[in-house]
Amino acid sequence: MAEGALKRTPLYETHVALLAKMVDFGGWEMPVEYSGVIAEHTAVRTHAGLFDVSHMGEFLVEGPDAETYLNNLVTNDVTSMTDGRCLYTPMCRPTGGIVDDLVIYRFNHEKYLMVVNAANIEKDFAWAKQHLPAKGVRLTNESDKYGLIALQGPNAEKILTTLTAADLAQLKYFHFIPDVTVAGINTTVSRTGYTGEDGFELLVEEKDTASMWKALTKAGSSSGLVPCGLGARDTLRLEAALMLYGNDITDATTPLEATIGWTVKLNKTVFVGRDILLKQKEQGVRKKLVGFSMTERGIPRHGYEITGNGEKIGDVTSGTFSPTLSEGIGLGYVPTEYANIGTPLKVVIRGKEVSAEVVEIPFYKRKR
């Protein structure tokens, strides 16, 4: 690959054939939209959507000390996992700042898979490698070996059931089935996603990715399934108040500030960042990530200033027009005294202060 050239997933040709609008996303040439962000967003909320997430990274962790190694590396409790479970967790620096947020799959006590954000693959692998013990653990970057497809929406189970003998109705949220045959392809199927809807993520060998996409598209043709780009993925995850690394969480924010303190298990005696996070838990945080909705007409965007009592108090980390709620919504860090539900804020949009208020997150919760 030429220096500076964008990386492509195994589905690049598929996206081009579908006339997707392609953009640079963290060094990857990815589809931002096909039929349009609002149409794709609505399809996922009402029927189903298909996403290429093959740009995500996968690290295989194996060996007799794999569990101990991972438990020391991340904030959540890896020892609580059983085979076939997924675990969402931040990975922190000694400062408490977030290196990345990821999902860990447990195959058995000596085999785990870390699924990390695309833009952080090299950084994360270097960080994980730096913390390897002298023996007892093997760490392999297998990102190029796999394709990853997300099937999301209320019709997801109905669609996927037509392609596999696996009992998907019994597959619980944040659980997975390894080595299951889907459309004749060996697949790892997890009940996970980044949309706030029910859904699955299908991990397949790189060579099988296009065939899997084709099979899913055909199976979903009578159930309202549409291909979806990164634009809809962003509006969907924001309505569900799911964090985006680089925006809502960074090296300069901690899980406690980001309101994902539930992922920090301070009863663990050792993990990277524990000392600072324990101190922060005891003393309280000075700033907090809040959700807000616009009470005046306006759409907040990443980087816009947030003001309170006429002074700048923070910045919007993520913002959009919510297709489901038909209003502007956003996330941002503010001093804790401004973090209570109902607190009035202002967002500076095109040089003008526009009214907003702190609301409960997530902005959207699916009916179960």
mmCIF file of C-alpha atoms in Angstrom:
data_model
loop_
_atom_site.group_PDB
_atom_site.id
_atom_site.type_symbol
_atom_site.label_atom_id
_atom_site.label_comp_id
_atom_site.label_asym_id
_atom_site.label_seq_id
_atom_site.Cartn_x
_atom_site.Cartn_y
_atom_site.Cartn_z
ATOM 1 C CA MET A 1 0.000 0.000 0.000
ATOM 2 C CA ALA A 2 1.327 3.431 -0.940
ATOM 3 C CA GLU A 3 2.259 5.672 1.967
ATOM 4 C CA GLY A 4 -0.729 7.787 2.961
ATOM 5 C CA ALA A 5 -3.149 5.573 1.018
ATOM 6 C CA LEU A 6 -6.436 4.844 2.750
ATOM 7 C CA LYS A 7 -7.011 1.299 3.982
ATOM 8 C CA ARG A 8 -9.998 -0.613 2.644
ATOM 9 C CA THR A 9 -12.170 -3.311 4.178
ATOM 10 C CA PRO A 10 -13.051 -6.545 2.322
ATOM 11 C CA LEU A 11 -16.385 -4.887 1.445
ATOM 12 C CA TYR A 12 -14.951 -1.869 -0.390
ATOM 13 C CA GLU A 13 -16.069 -3.099 -3.845
ATOM 14 C CA THR A 14 -19.522 -3.890 -2.434
ATOM 15 C CA HIS A 15 -19.909 -0.320 -1.143
ATOM 16 C CA VAL A 16 -18.815 1.154 -4.474
ATOM 17 C CA ALA A 17 -21.296 -1.071 -6.340
ATOM 18 C CA LEU A 18 -24.045 0.168 -3.988
ATOM 19 C CA LEU A 19 -23.068 3.776 -4.852
ATOM 20 C CA ALA A 20 -22.141 4.587 -1.266
ATOM 21 C CA LYS A 21 -20.612 7.977 -0.511
ATOM 22 C CA MET A 22 -17.089 7.092 0.672
ATOM 23 C CA VAL A 23 -15.072 9.118 3.198
ATOM 24 C CA ASP A 24 -11.793 8.964 5.125
ATOM 25 C CA PHE A 25 -12.527 7.626 8.606
ATOM 26 C CA GLY A 26 -9.419 7.218 10.751
ATOM 27 C CA GLY A 27 -7.326 6.242 7.728
ATOM 28 C CA TRP A 28 -10.001 3.930 6.286
ATOM 29 C CA GLU A 29 -12.075 4.509 3.151
ATOM 30 C CA MET A 30 -15.548 3.861 4.539
ATOM 31 C CA PRO A 31 -19.184 4.421 3.469
ATOM 32 C CA VAL A 32 -20.737 7.414 5.234
ATOM 33 C CA GLU A 33 -24.155 6.912 3.625
ATOM 34 C CA TYR A 34 -26.053 5.056 0.899
ATOM 35 C CA SER A 35 -29.683 6.226 0.665
ATOM 36 C CA GLY A 36 -29.200 8.997 3.234
ATOM 37 C CA VAL A 37 -28.459 9.231 6.951
ATOM 38 C CA ILE A 38 -32.044 9.822 8.139
ATOM 39 C CA ALA A 39 -33.506 7.033 5.965
ATOM 40 C CA GLU A 40 -30.834 4.588 7.171
ATOM 41 C CA HIS A 41 -31.240 5.675 10.801
ATOM 42 C CA THR A 42 -35.023 5.212 10.616
ATOM 43 C CA ALA A 43 -34.642 1.777 9.005
ATOM 44 C CA VAL A 44 -32.545 0.579 11.970
ATOM 45 C CA ARG A 45 -35.044 1.922 14.509
ATOM 46 C CA THR A 46 -38.037 0.348 12.694
ATOM 47 C CA HIS A 47 -36.748 -2.621 10.662
ATOM 48 C CA ALA A 48 -33.039 -3.425 10.225
ATOM 49 C CA GLY A 49 -29.706 -2.107 8.982
ATOM 50 C CA LEU A 50 -26.444 -3.687 7.843
ATOM 51 C CA PHE A 51 -23.098 -2.074 8.730
ATOM 52 C CA ASP A 52 -19.530 -2.794 7.645
ATOM 53 C CA VAL A 53 -17.411 -2.571 10.800
ATOM 54 C CA SER A 54 -14.477 -4.563 9.429
ATOM 55 C CA HIS A 55 -12.162 -1.641 10.177
ATOM 56 C CA MET A 56 -12.321 -2.535 13.890
ATOM 57 C CA GLY A 57 -9.249 -4.275 15.327
ATOM 58 C CA GLU A 58 -9.002 -7.772 16.794
ATOM 59 C CA PHE A 59 -6.250 -8.956 19.153
ATOM 60 C CA LEU A 60 -6.043 -12.602 20.203
ATOM 61 C CA VAL A 61 -4.897 -13.180 23.791
ATOM 62 C CA GLU A 62 -3.914 -16.763 24.635
ATOM 63 C CA GLY A 63 -2.092 -18.652 27.364
ATOM 64 C CA PRO A 64 -2.419 -19.861 30.960
ATOM 65 C CA ASP A 65 -2.088 -16.297 32.316
ATOM 66 C CA ALA A 66 -4.396 -14.637 29.757
ATOM 67 C CA GLU A 67 -7.139 -13.886 32.299
ATOM 68 C CA THR A 68 -4.772 -12.325 34.857
ATOM 69 C CA TYR A 69 -3.040 -10.274 32.157
ATOM 70 C CA LEU A 70 -6.300 -8.816 30.820
ATOM 71 C CA ASN A 71 -7.688 -8.216 34.300
ATOM 72 C CA ASN A 72 -4.640 -6.072 35.108
ATOM 73 C CA LEU A 73 -4.843 -4.245 31.759
ATOM 74 C CA VAL A 74 -8.487 -3.098 31.868
ATOM 75 C CA THR A 75 -10.757 -1.510 34.484
ATOM 76 C CA ASN A 76 -13.639 -3.989 34.341
ATOM 77 C CA ASP A 77 -13.576 -7.451 35.951
ATOM 78 C CA VAL A 78 -12.395 -10.066 33.451
ATOM 79 C CA THR A 79 -12.528 -12.760 36.154
ATOM 80 C CA SER A 80 -16.327 -12.383 36.260
ATOM 81 C CA MET A 81 -16.601 -13.609 32.657
ATOM 82 C CA THR A 82 -17.717 -17.100 31.692
ATOM 83 C CA ASP A 83 -17.173 -18.788 28.312
ATOM 84 C CA GLY A 84 -19.292 -17.155 25.607
ATOM 85 C CA ARG A 85 -19.519 -13.787 27.377
ATOM 86 C CA CYS A 86 -18.586 -10.341 26.053
ATOM 87 C CA LEU A 87 -17.393 -7.537 28.337
ATOM 88 C CA TYR A 88 -17.333 -3.795 27.626
ATOM 89 C CA THR A 89 -14.413 -2.063 29.313
ATOM 90 C CA PRO A 90 -12.100 0.932 29.136
ATOM 91 C CA MET A 91 -8.334 0.429 29.147
ATOM 92 C CA CYS A 92 -6.647 3.230 31.095
ATOM 93 C CA ARG A 93 -3.280 4.888 31.550
ATOM 94 C CA PRO A 94 -1.737 5.306 35.034
ATOM 95 C CA THR A 95 -3.232 8.840 34.913
ATOM 96 C CA GLY A 96 -6.738 7.346 34.652
ATOM 97 C CA GLY A 97 -7.056 8.687 31.090
ATOM 98 C CA ILE A 98 -8.655 6.283 28.615
ATOM 99 C CA VAL A 99 -6.382 4.543 26.075
ATOM 100 C CA ASP A 100 -9.466 3.032 24.398
ATOM 101 C CA ASP A 101 -12.819 1.426 25.098
ATOM 102 C CA LEU A 102 -13.181 -2.115 23.832
ATOM 103 C CA VAL A 103 -15.123 -5.358 23.983
ATOM 104 C CA ILE A 104 -13.489 -8.562 25.228
ATOM 105 C CA TYR A 105 -14.791 -11.981 24.127
ATOM 106 C CA ARG A 106 -14.020 -14.986 26.353
ATOM 107 C CA PHE A 107 -13.728 -18.298 24.472
ATOM 108 C CA ASN A 108 -12.199 -20.075 27.485
ATOM 109 C CA HIS A 109 -9.896 -19.178 30.391
ATOM 110 C CA GLU A 110 -6.870 -19.357 28.069
ATOM 111 C CA LYS A 111 -8.356 -17.675 24.977
ATOM 112 C CA TYR A 112 -9.811 -14.170 24.652
ATOM 113 C CA LEU A 113 -10.388 -11.724 21.798
ATOM 114 C CA MET A 114 -10.090 -7.950 22.223
ATOM 115 C CA VAL A 115 -12.122 -5.889 19.721
ATOM 116 C CA VAL A 116 -10.747 -2.333 19.600
ATOM 117 C CA ASN A 117 -11.505 0.901 17.766
ATOM 118 C CA ALA A 118 -10.165 1.194 14.221
ATOM 119 C CA ALA A 119 -8.237 4.443 14.720
ATOM 120 C CA ASN A 120 -6.520 3.007 17.811
ATOM 121 C CA ILE A 121 -5.310 -0.384 16.532
ATOM 122 C CA GLU A 122 -1.585 0.433 16.476
ATOM 123 C CA LYS A 123 -1.671 2.455 19.704
ATOM 124 C CA ASP A 124 -3.681 -0.215 21.535
ATOM 125 C CA PHE A 125 -1.499 -3.080 20.353
ATOM 126 C CA ALA A 126 1.661 -1.255 21.441
ATOM 127 C CA TRP A 127 0.068 -0.522 24.840
ATOM 128 C CA ALA A 128 -1.101 -4.109 25.325
ATOM 129 C CA LYS A 129 2.303 -5.443 24.241
ATOM 130 C CA GLN A 130 4.080 -3.111 26.668
ATOM 131 C CA HIS A 131 2.174 -4.723 29.555
ATOM 132 C CA LEU A 132 2.780 -8.353 28.553
ATOM 133 C CA PRO A 133 4.377 -10.545 31.231
ATOM 134 C CA ALA A 134 7.651 -12.327 30.431
ATOM 135 C CA LYS A 135 5.786 -15.593 29.859
ATOM 136 C CA GLY A 136 2.343 -17.173 30.052
ATOM 137 C CA VAL A 137 0.571 -14.942 27.498
ATOM 138 C CA ARG A 138 0.634 -14.689 23.693
ATOM 139 C CA LEU A 139 -0.718 -11.510 22.089
ATOM 140 C CA THR A 140 -1.439 -11.487 18.339
ATOM 141 C CA ASN A 141 -2.814 -8.677 16.172
ATOM 142 C CA GLU A 142 -5.302 -10.516 13.936
ATOM 143 C CA SER A 143 -7.076 -7.414 12.597
ATOM 144 C CA ASP A 144 -6.284 -8.229 8.949
ATOM 145 C CA LYS A 145 -7.644 -11.775 9.270
ATOM 146 C CA TYR A 146 -11.244 -10.829 9.910
ATOM 147 C CA GLY A 147 -14.259 -9.064 8.524
ATOM 148 C CA LEU A 148 -16.934 -7.773 10.916
ATOM 149 C CA ILE A 149 -20.549 -7.071 9.953
ATOM 150 C CA ALA A 150 -23.218 -5.594 12.237
ATOM 151 C CA LEU A 151 -26.870 -6.539 11.678
ATOM 152 C CA GLN A 152 -28.966 -4.175 13.810
ATOM 153 C CA GLY A 153 -32.639 -3.439 14.387
ATOM 154 C CA PRO A 154 -35.882 -5.030 15.610
ATOM 155 C CA ASN A 155 -35.937 -7.474 12.675
ATOM 156 C CA ALA A 156 -32.303 -8.584 13.143
ATOM 157 C CA GLU A 157 -33.083 -11.876 14.892
ATOM 158 C CA LYS A 158 -35.803 -12.774 12.389
ATOM 159 C CA ILE A 159 -33.402 -12.186 9.472
ATOM 160 C CA LEU A 160 -30.424 -14.029 10.948
ATOM 161 C CA THR A 161 -32.546 -17.009 12.035
ATOM 162 C CA THR A 162 -33.212 -17.837 8.363
ATOM 163 C CA LEU A 163 -29.469 -18.379 7.798
ATOM 164 C CA THR A 164 -28.459 -20.538 10.767
ATOM 165 C CA ALA A 165 -29.567 -23.510 12.851
ATOM 166 C CA ALA A 166 -28.280 -21.796 16.015
ATOM 167 C CA ASP A 167 -30.966 -20.910 18.577
ATOM 168 C CA LEU A 168 -30.587 -17.125 18.491
ATOM 169 C CA ALA A 169 -33.594 -16.581 20.747
ATOM 170 C CA GLN A 170 -31.522 -18.111 23.565
ATOM 171 C CA LEU A 171 -28.488 -15.888 22.868
ATOM 172 C CA LYS A 172 -28.498 -13.198 25.562
ATOM 173 C CA TYR A 173 -27.255 -9.616 25.214
ATOM 174 C CA PHE A 174 -23.445 -9.429 25.357
ATOM 175 C CA HIS A 175 -23.081 -13.182 24.827
ATOM 176 C CA PHE A 176 -21.674 -14.907 21.741
ATOM 177 C CA ILE A 177 -21.545 -18.264 19.964
ATOM 178 C CA PRO A 178 -18.214 -19.295 18.397
ATOM 179 C CA ASP A 179 -17.879 -21.537 15.335
ATOM 180 C CA VAL A 180 -21.511 -21.306 14.271
ATOM 181 C CA THR A 181 -22.482 -21.846 10.625
ATOM 182 C CA VAL A 182 -24.299 -18.876 9.088
ATOM 183 C CA ALA A 183 -25.136 -19.067 5.374
ATOM 184 C CA GLY A 184 -22.616 -21.916 5.104
ATOM 185 C CA ILE A 185 -19.846 -19.742 6.589
ATOM 186 C CA ASN A 186 -18.000 -20.361 9.876
ATOM 187 C CA THR A 187 -18.886 -17.377 12.076
ATOM 188 C CA THR A 188 -18.617 -15.998 15.593
ATOM 189 C CA VAL A 189 -22.000 -14.410 16.344
ATOM 190 C CA SER A 190 -22.387 -11.964 19.254
ATOM 191 C CA ARG A 191 -25.522 -10.193 20.464
ATOM 192 C CA THR A 192 -23.835 -6.809 20.547
ATOM 193 C CA GLY A 193 -23.997 -3.504 18.701
ATOM 194 C CA TYR A 194 -23.551 0.252 18.726
ATOM 195 C CA THR A 195 -27.055 1.461 17.868
ATOM 196 C CA GLY A 196 -29.276 1.077 20.928
ATOM 197 C CA GLU A 197 -31.279 -1.602 19.100
ATOM 198 C CA ASP A 198 -31.264 -5.382 19.312
ATOM 199 C CA GLY A 199 -28.744 -6.855 16.924
ATOM 200 C CA PHE A 200 -25.764 -9.031 16.175
ATOM 201 C CA GLU A 201 -22.161 -8.663 15.093
ATOM 202 C CA LEU A 202 -20.751 -11.377 12.851
ATOM 203 C CA LEU A 203 -17.017 -12.047 12.840
ATOM 204 C CA VAL A 204 -15.884 -14.007 9.777
ATOM 205 C CA GLU A 205 -12.654 -14.699 7.941
ATOM 206 C CA GLU A 206 -11.635 -11.855 5.644
ATOM 207 C CA LYS A 207 -12.249 -13.995 2.523
ATOM 208 C CA ASP A 208 -15.871 -14.713 3.574
ATOM 209 C CA THR A 209 -16.935 -11.136 4.363
ATOM 210 C CA ALA A 210 -18.451 -10.253 0.973
ATOM 211 C CA SER A 211 -20.340 -13.580 0.804
ATOM 212 C CA MET A 212 -21.776 -12.998 4.277
ATOM 213 C CA TRP A 213 -22.884 -9.456 3.374
ATOM 214 C CA LYS A 214 -24.584 -10.795 0.241
ATOM 215 C CA ALA A 215 -26.360 -13.582 2.163
ATOM 216 C CA LEU A 216 -27.600 -11.171 4.843
ATOM 217 C CA THR A 217 -28.784 -8.662 2.233
ATOM 218 C CA LYS A 218 -30.790 -11.363 0.453
ATOM 219 C CA ALA A 219 -32.225 -12.759 3.705
ATOM 220 C CA GLY A 220 -33.317 -9.292 4.832
ATOM 221 C CA SER A 221 -34.807 -8.124 1.532
ATOM 222 C CA SER A 222 -38.391 -8.805 2.687
ATOM 223 C CA SER A 223 -37.794 -7.456 6.216
ATOM 224 C CA GLY A 224 -36.846 -3.860 5.440
ATOM 225 C CA LEU A 225 -33.068 -4.375 5.706
ATOM 226 C CA VAL A 226 -30.947 -1.573 4.236
ATOM 227 C CA PRO A 227 -27.170 -0.987 4.046
ATOM 228 C CA CYS A 228 -26.102 1.732 6.492
ATOM 229 C CA GLY A 229 -23.060 3.987 6.643
ATOM 230 C CA LEU A 230 -21.067 5.687 9.372
ATOM 231 C CA GLY A 231 -23.405 8.693 9.378
ATOM 232 C CA ALA A 232 -26.371 6.665 10.646
ATOM 233 C CA ARG A 233 -24.085 4.674 12.939
ATOM 234 C CA ASP A 234 -23.132 7.967 14.607
ATOM 235 C CA THR A 235 -26.670 9.341 15.029
ATOM 236 C CA LEU A 236 -27.902 5.961 16.320
ATOM 237 C CA ARG A 237 -25.103 5.577 18.885
ATOM 238 C CA LEU A 238 -25.515 9.182 20.029
ATOM 239 C CA GLU A 239 -29.249 8.733 20.667
ATOM 240 C CA ALA A 240 -28.259 5.683 22.752
ATOM 241 C CA ALA A 241 -25.532 7.805 24.476
ATOM 242 C CA LEU A 242 -22.791 5.339 23.547
ATOM 243 C CA MET A 243 -19.286 6.790 23.737
ATOM 244 C CA LEU A 244 -17.183 7.633 20.666
ATOM 245 C CA TYR A 245 -13.453 7.442 21.339
ATOM 246 C CA GLY A 246 -11.648 10.615 20.304
ATOM 247 C CA ASN A 247 -14.768 12.686 20.989
ATOM 248 C CA ASP A 248 -16.522 11.708 24.218
ATOM 249 C CA ILE A 249 -13.647 9.779 25.773
ATOM 250 C CA THR A 250 -9.916 10.407 25.319
ATOM 251 C CA ASP A 251 -6.552 10.140 27.069
ATOM 252 C CA ALA A 252 -7.589 13.294 28.954
ATOM 253 C CA THR A 253 -10.851 11.911 30.385
ATOM 254 C CA THR A 254 -11.450 9.154 32.927
ATOM 255 C CA PRO A 255 -14.277 6.590 33.004
ATOM 256 C CA LEU A 256 -15.665 8.238 36.158
ATOM 257 C CA GLU A 257 -15.873 11.625 34.428
ATOM 258 C CA ALA A 258 -17.406 9.964 31.355
ATOM 259 C CA THR A 259 -20.255 8.447 33.427
ATOM 260 C CA ILE A 260 -19.103 4.903 32.648
ATOM 261 C CA GLY A 261 -17.903 4.420 36.209
ATOM 262 C CA TRP A 262 -19.839 1.129 36.297
ATOM 263 C CA THR A 263 -16.995 -0.337 34.200
ATOM 264 C CA VAL A 264 -14.410 0.466 36.891
ATOM 265 C CA LYS A 265 -14.126 -2.321 39.464
ATOM 266 C CA LEU A 266 -12.136 -0.825 42.327
ATOM 267 C CA ASN A 267 -12.490 -4.047 44.326
ATOM 268 C CA LYS A 268 -9.745 -5.381 42.024
ATOM 269 C CA THR A 269 -6.472 -4.791 43.867
ATOM 270 C CA VAL A 270 -4.383 -4.247 40.726
ATOM 271 C CA PHE A 271 -5.053 -2.676 37.325
ATOM 272 C CA VAL A 272 -3.482 0.146 35.332
ATOM 273 C CA GLY A 273 -4.920 3.477 36.527
ATOM 274 C CA ARG A 274 -6.460 2.133 39.751
ATOM 275 C CA ASP A 275 -4.696 4.527 42.162
ATOM 276 C CA ILE A 276 -5.886 7.677 40.392
ATOM 277 C CA LEU A 277 -9.388 6.306 39.800
ATOM 278 C CA LEU A 278 -9.733 5.297 43.464
ATOM 279 C CA LYS A 279 -8.670 8.795 44.524
ATOM 280 C CA GLN A 280 -11.133 10.327 42.064
ATOM 281 C CA LYS A 281 -13.929 8.086 43.353
ATOM 282 C CA GLU A 282 -13.197 9.145 46.954
ATOM 283 C CA GLN A 283 -12.797 12.863 46.233
ATOM 284 C CA GLY A 284 -15.403 13.173 43.484
ATOM 285 C CA VAL A 285 -14.954 14.362 39.903
ATOM 286 C CA ARG A 286 -14.673 18.027 38.955
ATOM 287 C CA LYS A 287 -16.183 17.627 35.504
ATOM 288 C CA LYS A 288 -18.789 15.252 34.172
ATOM 289 C CA LEU A 289 -20.077 14.165 30.770
ATOM 290 C CA VAL A 290 -23.725 15.158 30.411
ATOM 291 C CA GLY A 291 -26.403 14.769 27.800
ATOM 292 C CA PHE A 292 -28.331 17.846 26.744
ATOM 293 C CA SER A 293 -31.148 18.652 24.362
ATOM 294 C CA MET A 294 -31.682 21.949 22.606
ATOM 295 C CA THR A 295 -34.688 23.887 23.905
ATOM 296 C CA GLU A 296 -34.304 26.402 21.084
ATOM 297 C CA ARG A 297 -33.841 25.608 17.409
ATOM 298 C CA GLY A 298 -30.248 24.615 16.656
ATOM 299 C CA ILE A 299 -27.981 21.649 16.063
ATOM 300 C CA PRO A 300 -24.969 21.238 18.361
ATOM 301 C CA ARG A 301 -21.758 19.932 16.786
ATOM 302 C CA HIS A 302 -18.452 18.569 18.073
ATOM 303 C CA GLY A 303 -16.235 21.417 19.307
ATOM 304 C CA TYR A 304 -18.993 24.000 19.879
ATOM 305 C CA GLU A 305 -18.655 25.929 23.155
ATOM 306 C CA ILE A 306 -21.000 25.300 26.074
ATOM 307 C CA THR A 307 -21.663 28.309 28.310
ATOM 308 C CA GLY A 308 -23.286 28.796 31.708
ATOM 309 C CA ASN A 309 -24.084 32.165 33.273
ATOM 310 C CA GLY A 310 -22.393 33.876 30.327
ATOM 311 C CA GLU A 311 -19.051 32.065 30.670
ATOM 312 C CA LYS A 312 -17.537 29.152 28.772
ATOM 313 C CA ILE A 313 -17.838 26.005 30.899
ATOM 314 C CA GLY A 314 -17.112 23.257 28.364
ATOM 315 C CA ASP A 315 -17.292 21.958 24.809
ATOM 316 C CA VAL A 316 -19.673 19.731 22.896
ATOM 317 C CA THR A 317 -17.991 16.345 22.403
ATOM 318 C CA SER A 318 -20.734 14.917 20.147
ATOM 319 C CA GLY A 319 -23.831 16.575 18.729
ATOM 320 C CA THR A 320 -26.430 16.005 16.038
ATOM 321 C CA PHE A 321 -30.033 16.390 14.983
ATOM 322 C CA SER A 322 -31.842 13.366 16.415
ATOM 323 C CA PRO A 323 -34.018 11.775 13.704
ATOM 324 C CA THR A 324 -35.983 9.856 16.357
ATOM 325 C CA LEU A 325 -36.624 12.791 18.707
ATOM 326 C CA SER A 326 -36.661 15.538 16.039
ATOM 327 C CA GLU A 327 -34.449 17.859 18.092
ATOM 328 C CA GLY A 328 -30.814 18.765 18.586
ATOM 329 C CA ILE A 329 -29.006 16.573 21.131
ATOM 330 C CA GLY A 330 -25.449 16.420 22.373
ATOM 331 C CA LEU A 331 -22.885 15.296 24.913
ATOM 332 C CA GLY A 332 -20.259 17.428 26.605
ATOM 333 C CA TYR A 333 -18.163 17.851 29.747
ATOM 334 C CA VAL A 334 -19.260 20.493 32.231
ATOM 335 C CA PRO A 335 -18.276 21.306 35.839
ATOM 336 C CA THR A 336 -20.223 19.046 38.223
ATOM 337 C CA GLU A 337 -22.331 21.955 39.497
ATOM 338 C CA TYR A 338 -23.865 22.164 35.989
ATOM 339 C CA ALA A 339 -24.439 18.407 35.653
ATOM 340 C CA ASN A 340 -27.853 18.038 37.319
ATOM 341 C CA ILE A 341 -30.859 17.074 35.186
ATOM 342 C CA GLY A 342 -32.792 20.191 34.147
ATOM 343 C CA THR A 343 -29.823 22.575 34.452
ATOM 344 C CA PRO A 344 -30.046 25.245 31.724
ATOM 345 C CA LEU A 345 -27.040 25.611 29.403
ATOM 346 C CA LYS A 346 -26.233 27.523 26.240
ATOM 347 C CA VAL A 347 -24.464 26.202 23.153
ATOM 348 C CA VAL A 348 -22.664 28.707 20.932
ATOM 349 C CA ILE A 349 -23.903 28.047 17.381
ATOM 350 C CA ARG A 350 -22.574 30.353 14.650
ATOM 351 C CA GLY A 351 -21.605 32.954 17.225
ATOM 352 C CA LYS A 352 -24.981 32.963 18.993
ATOM 353 C CA GLU A 353 -25.871 31.423 22.366
ATOM 354 C CA VAL A 354 -28.720 28.938 21.896
ATOM 355 C CA SER A 355 -30.611 27.479 24.876
ATOM 356 C CA ALA A 356 -30.298 23.842 25.953
ATOM 357 C CA GLU A 357 -30.860 21.825 29.115
ATOM 358 C CA VAL A 358 -29.231 18.837 30.758
ATOM 359 C CA VAL A 359 -31.341 15.700 30.271
ATOM 360 C CA GLU A 360 -31.179 12.068 31.301
ATOM 361 C CA ILE A 361 -29.167 9.772 29.055
ATOM 362 C CA PRO A 362 -29.611 7.705 26.995
ATOM 363 C CA PHE A 363 -31.770 10.021 24.897
ATOM 364 C CA TYR A 364 -33.432 6.947 23.364
ATOM 365 C CA LYS A 365 -34.256 3.537 24.854
ATOM 366 C CA ARG A 366 -35.789 0.787 22.754
ATOM 367 C CA LYS A 367 -39.023 -0.843 23.874
ATOM 368 C CA ARG A 368 -38.294 -4.396 25.031
#
